[in-house]
Coordinates of C-alpha atoms in Angstrom, one line a residue:
X10 CA -0.2 0.1 -0.1
X11 CA 1.3 3.3 -1.1
X12 CA 1.1 5.8 1.9
X13 CA 0.6 9.9 1.3
X14 CA 4.3 10.3 2.1
X15 CA 5.4 7.6 -0.3
X16 CA 3.1 9.3 -2.8
X17 CA 4.5 12.7 -2.5
X18 CA 8.1 11.4 -2.5
X19 CA 7.2 9.5 -5.7
X20 CA 6.2 12.6 -7.4
X21 CA 9.2 14.8 -6.2
X22 CA 11.5 12.0 -7.6
X23 CA 9.8 12.1 -11.0
X24 CA 10.2 15.9 -11.3
X25 CA 13.8 15.6 -10.4
X26 CA 14.4 12.8 -12.5
X27 CA 13.1 14.4 -15.7
X28 CA 16.2 14.8 -17.9
X29 CA 14.7 17.6 -20.1
X30 CA 11.2 19.3 -21.0
X31 CA 8.2 17.2 -20.3
X32 CA 4.9 17.4 -22.1
X33 CA 1.6 17.2 -19.9
X34 CA 0.8 13.9 -21.5
X35 CA 3.9 12.2 -19.7
X36 CA 3.1 13.9 -16.5
X37 CA -0.4 12.5 -16.5
X38 CA 0.8 8.8 -17.4
X39 CA 3.2 9.0 -14.4
X40 CA 0.8 10.3 -11.9
X41 CA -1.8 7.5 -13.1
X42 CA 1.1 4.9 -12.5
X43 CA 1.7 6.4 -9.1
X44 CA -2.1 5.8 -8.2
X45 CA -2.5 2.5 -9.6
X46 CA -1.5 0.7 -6.5
X47 CA -3.7 -0.4 -3.6
X48 CA -4.0 3.2 -2.5
X49 CA -7.6 3.5 -1.1
X50 CA -9.8 6.0 -3.0
X51 CA -10.8 9.1 -0.5
X52 CA -14.5 8.9 0.8
X53 CA -15.1 12.5 -1.0
X54 CA -14.2 10.9 -4.2
X55 CA -16.5 8.2 -3.9
X56 CA -19.4 10.4 -3.1
X57 CA -18.7 12.4 -6.1
X58 CA -18.6 9.3 -8.1
X59 CA -22.2 8.4 -7.0
X60 CA -21.9 5.9 -4.5
X61 CA -23.0 6.4 -0.8
X62 CA -20.5 7.6 1.4
X63 CA -19.8 5.5 4.4
X64 CA -20.5 6.9 8.0
X65 CA -17.2 7.8 9.5
X66 CA -16.4 8.5 13.1
X67 CA -14.1 11.0 14.6
X68 CA -11.0 9.0 13.7
X69 CA -12.5 8.7 10.2
X70 CA -13.0 12.2 9.9
X71 CA -9.5 13.0 10.8
X72 CA -8.6 10.8 8.4
X73 CA -10.8 12.2 5.5
X74 CA -9.2 15.5 6.5
X75 CA -5.8 14.3 6.1
X76 CA -6.4 12.6 2.8
X77 CA -8.3 15.9 1.5
X78 CA -5.2 18.0 2.4
X79 CA -3.0 15.3 0.6
X80 CA -5.0 15.6 -2.6
X81 CA -4.9 19.4 -2.5
X82 CA -1.2 18.9 -2.1
X83 CA -0.9 16.6 -5.2
X84 CA -3.0 18.7 -7.5
X85 CA -0.8 22.1 -6.2
X86 CA 2.4 19.9 -6.8
X87 CA 1.2 18.9 -10.4
X88 CA 0.4 22.6 -11.3
X89 CA 3.8 23.5 -10.1
X90 CA 5.6 20.8 -12.2
X91 CA 3.9 21.7 -15.1
X92 CA 4.9 25.4 -14.8
X93 CA 8.5 24.2 -14.0
X94 CA 9.1 21.7 -16.6
X95 CA 6.7 22.3 -19.4
X96 CA 7.6 24.8 -22.3
X97 CA 5.3 25.6 -25.4
X98 CA 6.9 23.6 -28.4
X99 CA 8.2 26.9 -30.1
X100 CA 10.5 27.6 -26.9
X101 CA 11.9 24.0 -26.5
X102 CA 15.4 24.5 -25.9
X103 CA 18.5 24.9 -23.4
X104 CA 17.9 26.6 -20.1
X105 CA 17.7 30.3 -20.3
X106 CA 21.2 30.8 -19.2
X107 CA 22.5 28.6 -21.8
X108 CA 20.4 30.2 -24.9
X109 CA 22.0 32.4 -27.1
X110 CA 21.5 35.9 -27.5
X111 CA 18.3 37.0 -29.3
X112 CA 18.8 37.8 -33.1
X113 CA 18.3 41.2 -34.6
X114 CA 18.8 40.2 -38.1
X115 CA 15.6 42.0 -39.0
X116 CA 16.7 45.1 -38.1
X117 CA 19.3 47.2 -40.0
X118 CA 22.8 46.7 -38.8
X119 CA 24.0 49.9 -36.9
X120 CA 26.7 51.8 -39.0
X121 CA 28.0 55.4 -39.0
X122 CA 27.4 58.1 -41.4
X123 CA 29.5 58.1 -44.6
X124 CA 30.6 59.4 -48.0
X125 CA 31.2 57.3 -50.9
X126 CA 31.9 58.0 -54.4
X127 CA 29.4 56.7 -57.2
X128 CA 29.3 56.5 -60.9
X129 CA 30.6 59.7 -62.9
X130 CA 27.9 61.7 -64.6
X131 CA 28.2 61.8 -68.6
X132 CA 28.4 65.6 -68.6
X133 CA 28.2 67.2 -65.2
X134 CA 29.0 70.8 -64.5
X135 CA 26.9 73.3 -62.7
X136 CA 23.7 75.0 -63.4
X137 CA 21.4 72.4 -63.3
X138 CA 18.9 70.8 -60.9
X139 CA 17.9 67.3 -60.0
X140 CA 14.5 65.5 -59.1
X141 CA 13.5 62.4 -57.8
X142 CA 11.4 60.2 -60.2
X143 CA 8.6 57.9 -59.2
X144 CA 10.4 55.2 -60.0
X145 CA 13.4 55.9 -57.9
X146 CA 15.7 57.2 -60.6
X147 CA 17.2 60.8 -60.6
X148 CA 17.0 63.2 -63.6
X149 CA 19.5 65.9 -63.4
X150 CA 19.0 67.8 -66.7
X151 CA 19.7 65.4 -69.4
X152 CA 21.1 62.3 -67.3
X153 CA 19.6 59.8 -65.4
X154 CA 20.8 58.0 -62.3
X155 CA 20.1 54.6 -61.4
X156 CA 20.6 54.1 -57.5
X157 CA 20.7 50.3 -58.0
X158 CA 23.5 50.2 -60.5
X159 CA 25.2 53.5 -59.3
X160 CA 25.6 54.6 -63.2
X161 CA 24.4 57.2 -65.4
X162 CA 22.8 57.2 -69.0
X163 CA 21.7 60.0 -71.4
X164 CA 18.3 61.1 -72.0
X165 CA 18.8 62.7 -75.3
X166 CA 17.9 65.9 -74.5
X167 CA 16.8 68.7 -73.7
X168 CA 17.2 70.9 -76.6
X169 CA 15.9 74.3 -75.7
X170 CA 17.4 74.7 -72.2
X171 CA 20.2 77.5 -72.4
X172 CA 20.5 78.9 -68.7
X173 CA 20.8 77.7 -65.2
X174 CA 17.7 75.2 -64.9
X175 CA 15.3 74.2 -62.3
X176 CA 13.6 70.7 -62.3
X177 CA 10.0 70.2 -60.9
X178 CA 8.2 66.7 -60.8
X179 CA 4.6 67.4 -61.9
X180 CA 1.7 65.5 -60.6
X181 CA 1.5 63.3 -63.7
X182 CA 4.9 62.1 -63.1
X183 CA 6.6 64.3 -66.0
X184 CA 9.3 66.9 -65.0
X185 CA 9.3 70.4 -65.9
X186 CA 12.8 72.0 -66.6
X187 CA 13.0 75.6 -67.3
X188 CA 16.1 77.6 -67.9
X189 CA 16.1 79.9 -71.1
X190 CA 13.2 78.0 -72.4
X191 CA 10.8 75.1 -70.9
X192 CA 10.5 71.4 -71.6
X193 CA 9.0 68.6 -70.1
X194 CA 10.6 65.1 -69.7
X195 CA 8.4 62.0 -69.6
X196 CA 10.7 59.0 -67.7
X197 CA 7.9 56.5 -68.9
X198 CA 8.9 57.1 -72.7
X199 CA 12.6 58.9 -72.3
X200 CA 11.2 61.8 -74.4
X201 CA 11.6 65.6 -74.1
X202 CA 8.7 67.8 -75.4
X203 CA 8.4 71.5 -75.5
X204 CA 5.7 73.5 -73.5
X205 CA 3.9 76.6 -74.6
X206 CA 6.0 79.7 -75.0
X207 CA 7.0 81.2 -71.4
X208 CA 5.8 84.8 -70.8
X209 CA 9.4 85.8 -70.2
X210 CA 12.1 83.4 -71.1
X211 CA 14.4 83.5 -67.9
X212 CA 17.4 81.5 -65.8
X213 CA 18.4 81.7 -62.2
X214 CA 14.8 81.6 -61.3
X215 CA 12.9 79.6 -58.8
X216 CA 10.2 77.0 -59.6
X217 CA 7.5 75.8 -57.1
X218 CA 4.8 73.3 -57.4
X219 CA 1.6 74.5 -55.9
X220 CA -1.0 72.7 -54.0
X221 CA -3.1 72.7 -57.1
X222 CA -0.5 71.1 -59.2
X223 CA 0.4 74.2 -61.1
X224 CA 3.9 75.7 -60.9
X225 CA 5.0 79.0 -59.9
X226 CA 8.1 80.5 -61.8
X227 CA 9.6 83.8 -60.1
X228 CA 12.4 86.3 -60.8
X229 CA 15.7 85.4 -62.3
X230 CA 17.6 86.9 -65.1
X231 CA 16.3 87.8 -68.3
X232 CA 17.7 87.4 -71.8
X233 CA 18.4 91.2 -72.5
X234 CA 21.6 91.4 -70.4
X235 CA 23.4 90.2 -67.4
X236 CA 21.8 92.9 -65.4
X237 CA 18.3 92.0 -66.7
X238 CA 16.8 91.4 -63.2
X239 CA 13.1 90.2 -63.0
X240 CA 10.3 90.6 -60.4
X241 CA 7.8 89.1 -62.8
X242 CA 6.2 85.8 -62.4
X243 CA 4.2 83.3 -64.2
X244 CA 2.2 80.1 -63.8
X245 CA 2.6 76.9 -65.6
X246 CA -0.4 74.7 -66.2
X247 CA 0.6 70.9 -66.8
X248 CA -3.2 70.4 -67.9
X249 CA -3.0 72.6 -71.0
X250 CA 0.7 72.8 -71.1
X251 CA 0.5 76.7 -71.4
X252 CA 2.0 79.6 -69.6
X253 CA 0.0 82.5 -68.0
X254 CA 1.2 85.9 -66.3
X255 CA 0.6 86.3 -62.7
X256 CA 1.4 89.2 -60.1
X257 CA 4.9 90.4 -60.1
X258 CA 7.0 90.4 -56.9
X259 CA 7.7 93.7 -55.0
X260 CA 11.3 93.4 -55.8
X261 CA 13.6 92.1 -58.8
X262 CA 15.4 89.0 -57.5
X263 CA 18.0 87.1 -59.7
X264 CA 21.9 86.2 -59.7
X265 CA 24.4 87.4 -62.4
X266 CA 26.7 85.1 -64.0
X267 CA 26.5 82.1 -66.4
X268 CA 25.6 79.0 -65.2
X269 CA 24.7 80.1 -61.4
X270 CA 21.7 78.8 -59.8
X271 CA 18.9 81.3 -58.4
X272 CA 20.1 83.7 -56.0
X273 CA 16.7 84.0 -54.2
X274 CA 14.8 80.8 -52.5
X275 CA 11.0 79.9 -52.7
X276 CA 9.3 77.6 -50.3
X277 CA 5.9 76.1 -50.4
X278 CA 4.4 76.6 -47.0
X279 CA 1.7 74.2 -45.4
X280 CA -1.2 76.8 -46.0
X281 CA -0.3 76.9 -49.8
X282 CA 1.3 80.2 -49.9
X283 CA 5.0 80.5 -51.6
X284 CA 7.8 82.3 -49.4
X285 CA 10.4 83.9 -51.5
X286 CA 13.3 85.4 -49.7
X287 CA 16.6 87.1 -50.4
X288 CA 18.6 87.2 -53.7
X289 CA 20.5 89.6 -55.3
X290 CA 18.6 92.8 -56.2
X291 CA 19.1 95.4 -58.7
X292 CA 21.9 97.4 -56.9
X293 CA 24.1 93.9 -56.9
X294 CA 23.8 93.4 -53.4
X295 CA 22.0 90.6 -51.3
X296 CA 18.4 91.4 -50.3
X297 CA 17.2 91.3 -46.7
X298 CA 13.6 91.4 -47.6
X299 CA 11.1 88.4 -48.0
X300 CA 7.6 88.3 -49.5
X301 CA 4.6 85.8 -49.7
X302 CA 2.7 84.9 -53.0
X303 CA -1.1 83.8 -52.5
X304 CA -2.2 81.4 -55.3
X305 CA -5.7 82.5 -54.7
X306 CA -5.3 86.2 -55.4
X307 CA -2.2 85.8 -57.5
X308 CA -0.7 88.5 -55.7
X309 CA 2.5 89.2 -53.6
X310 CA 2.7 90.8 -49.9
X311 CA 5.7 91.7 -47.5
X312 CA 6.3 89.5 -44.7
X313 CA 8.9 90.0 -41.8
X314 CA 12.6 91.1 -43.1
X315 CA 15.5 88.6 -42.6
X316 CA 18.1 89.5 -39.7
X317 CA 20.8 89.7 -42.5
X318 CA 20.7 89.8 -46.3
X319 CA 21.1 86.6 -47.8
X320 CA 21.8 85.4 -51.6
X321 CA 22.9 81.9 -53.0
X322 CA 21.5 80.6 -50.0
X323 CA 19.0 77.5 -49.1
X324 CA 15.7 77.3 -47.5
X325 CA 13.9 74.2 -46.2
X326 CA 10.7 73.3 -44.8
X327 CA 10.9 71.9 -41.5
X328 CA 8.5 69.0 -40.5
X329 CA 7.4 71.6 -37.5
X330 CA 6.3 74.1 -40.2
X331 CA 9.0 76.4 -39.5
X332 CA 11.6 77.5 -42.7
X333 CA 15.2 77.1 -42.1
X334 CA 17.3 79.6 -44.0
X335 CA 21.0 79.0 -44.2
X336 CA 23.8 81.2 -45.9
X337 CA 27.0 82.8 -44.9
X338 CA 27.9 82.7 -41.4
X339 CA 24.4 82.4 -40.1
X340 CA 21.1 80.6 -40.1
X341 CA 17.7 82.0 -39.5
X342 CA 14.2 80.3 -38.9
X343 CA 10.9 81.7 -40.3
X344 CA 7.7 81.3 -38.4
X345 CA 4.8 81.4 -41.1
X346 CA 2.2 81.9 -38.4
X347 CA 3.9 85.0 -36.9
X348 CA 5.7 86.1 -40.0
X349 CA 8.8 86.6 -38.3
X350 CA 12.4 85.6 -38.4
X351 CA 14.9 84.6 -35.5
X352 CA 18.5 83.2 -35.4
X353 CA 19.0 79.5 -35.7
X354 CA 22.4 79.6 -34.7
X355 CA 26.0 79.6 -36.3
X356 CA 27.2 77.2 -38.9
X357 CA 30.4 75.4 -38.1
X358 CA 31.7 76.7 -41.7
X359 CA 30.3 79.9 -43.3
X360 CA 29.3 78.8 -46.8
X361 CA 27.1 79.9 -49.6
X362 CA 26.5 78.0 -52.9
X363 CA 25.7 75.1 -51.0
X364 CA 22.8 72.7 -50.9
X365 CA 20.3 71.7 -47.9
X366 CA 18.4 68.4 -47.6
X367 CA 15.8 67.4 -45.2
X368 CA 16.7 63.9 -44.2
X369 CA 14.1 61.1 -43.1
X370 CA 14.9 61.8 -39.3
X371 CA 14.2 65.5 -39.7
X372 CA 17.7 67.0 -39.7
X373 CA 19.0 68.9 -42.5
X374 CA 22.0 68.3 -44.3
X375 CA 24.3 71.3 -45.5
X376 CA 27.1 70.1 -47.9
X377 CA 29.8 71.8 -49.8
X378 CA 29.4 75.5 -51.1
X379 CA 32.0 78.5 -51.2
X380 CA 33.7 79.8 -48.4
X381 CA 34.1 83.5 -47.8
X382 CA 37.3 83.5 -50.0
X383 CA 35.3 82.2 -52.8
X384 CA 36.9 78.5 -52.9
X385 CA 34.9 75.4 -53.0
X386 CA 34.6 73.5 -49.8
X387 CA 34.2 69.9 -49.2
X388 CA 32.8 70.2 -45.3
X389 CA 29.2 69.3 -44.4
X390 CA 27.1 69.5 -41.3
X391 CA 23.8 68.7 -39.8
X392 CA 21.1 71.1 -38.1
X393 CA 18.9 69.1 -35.7
X394 CA 15.6 71.1 -35.2
X395 CA 14.8 69.2 -32.1
X396 CA 17.9 70.6 -30.1
X397 CA 18.6 73.6 -32.4
X398 CA 22.5 72.7 -32.9
X399 CA 24.6 72.1 -35.5
X400 CA 26.7 68.8 -36.1
X401 CA 29.8 68.2 -38.1
X402 CA 28.7 65.6 -40.9
X403 CA 31.9 64.9 -42.2
X404 CA 33.5 65.6 -45.6
X405 CA 32.7 65.0 -49.1
X406 CA 35.3 63.2 -51.2
X407 CA 36.0 66.4 -53.3
X408 CA 35.2 70.1 -52.7
X409 CA 32.2 71.2 -54.5
X410 CA 29.8 74.1 -55.1
X411 CA 27.0 74.7 -57.3
X412 CA 26.1 71.0 -57.3
X413 CA 22.8 69.2 -57.4
X414 CA 21.2 67.2 -54.5
X415 CA 18.6 64.6 -54.2
X416 CA 17.1 62.7 -51.6
X417 CA 16.8 59.2 -52.6
X418 CA 14.0 56.6 -51.7
X419 CA 16.4 54.5 -49.4
X420 CA 17.2 57.7 -47.1
X421 CA 20.6 58.2 -48.8
X422 CA 21.5 61.7 -50.5
X423 CA 22.7 62.0 -54.1
X424 CA 25.4 65.0 -54.7
X425 CA 26.1 65.4 -58.2
X426 CA 28.4 67.6 -60.4
X427 CA 29.0 71.3 -59.6
X428 CA 32.4 73.1 -59.8
X429 CA 35.7 72.5 -57.7
X430 CA 38.5 74.8 -57.1
X431 CA 38.4 78.6 -56.6
X432 CA 41.6 79.2 -54.8
X433 CA 42.9 81.2 -57.6
X434 CA 39.5 81.8 -59.1
X435 CA 39.8 79.2 -61.4
X436 CA 37.0 76.8 -61.3
X437 CA 36.7 73.3 -62.9
X438 CA 33.2 71.5 -63.7
X439 CA 33.1 68.0 -62.1
X440 CA 31.5 64.8 -63.4
X441 CA 31.9 63.1 -60.3
X442 CA 29.1 62.3 -58.1
X443 CA 28.8 60.8 -54.4
X444 CA 26.4 59.3 -51.9
X445 CA 25.8 60.5 -48.3
X446 CA 24.4 57.7 -46.0
X447 CA 23.2 59.2 -42.9
X448 CA 23.8 55.8 -41.0
X449 CA 21.5 53.7 -38.6
X450 CA 21.1 54.4 -35.1
X451 CA 22.0 51.4 -32.9
X452 CA 19.0 49.6 -31.5

């Protein structure tokens, strides 16, 4: 006959003897084997089984109580044993202290930010803008860059672009290129087409796609002379492929020189208005003024003046709705709601003719440009809007100014063309291109 003490000892020895994880059916078989001897059934089990429970005296009641407690102990031991030795099938393996570290293969491996050269352009040089196409390629005037292969190919055009050009992606997936004339590029057929004639042919202008899909082209230099600063603006309608005049800016804004990009900037604000700031004015000096274009009325109105005059600068709309303007020694922030400007601190390296790119993490990459002495530089830096500080971002492979910049679909930044040199006022056009990888933060 197996006593309560023997039964408890047997159950304990079964748990200790288990060489590995056990399944519930194994435990059940062992319990049935342990209770298959001449151990009498408790009276309360007989009662539950439908048989009359025999009369018992005081000693019988004590015996019944002891047996009930023993049964409860057995149940508790079974539950405890299951919790200690049973694991779901997907977790069967070595003890926790012997398990390997969890794998993070599904996450990108942490790596530092870096600059690396990629395939060289076919022609390169300055005075061109670049735009990301819907299929992930990049159009830089008459060339296409494929990020997958890192190579460039020709588009066979354009034929009417004679000055510093802008490139604007339209709603229908084609690209409007403006510079002296105007043409559109269709990446699906790799073909160029002329638009209707512009109201005033121009270069070194700005081009901004409005919320309704039309494109605002403002300021720049006219074809009459190198001092032909323009205050006029016009609208391109992709639906009709035609140009129409709109209100003129309050001040003429442009930039002298062959091949230079716009001296002023144009930024589409969240409310649909366009902020135009700085540039070179008719007195051949940088402008401190800024103004707003209202697409609804087609009119311009002044807004707060910048803290300093700026030309050949950049302007970037931040995720918080402010506009970061960078140029020279300083940077400024424009608040559209208040119509005011405030300081955004000093750059680590003063520069103009640089590029600015809003990265996926909300910071802004400022790359290359020219220093106060006029020479091209290779340094880069980051502006962090959350902390309002400037951080060194390494150096490009070459000194570079008047280049194009494009944020790729994978988060990298393509820097292409431009000019290098300038130490002795001699600049050389560049065909080279490079990629900035912002890196991946450690998990």
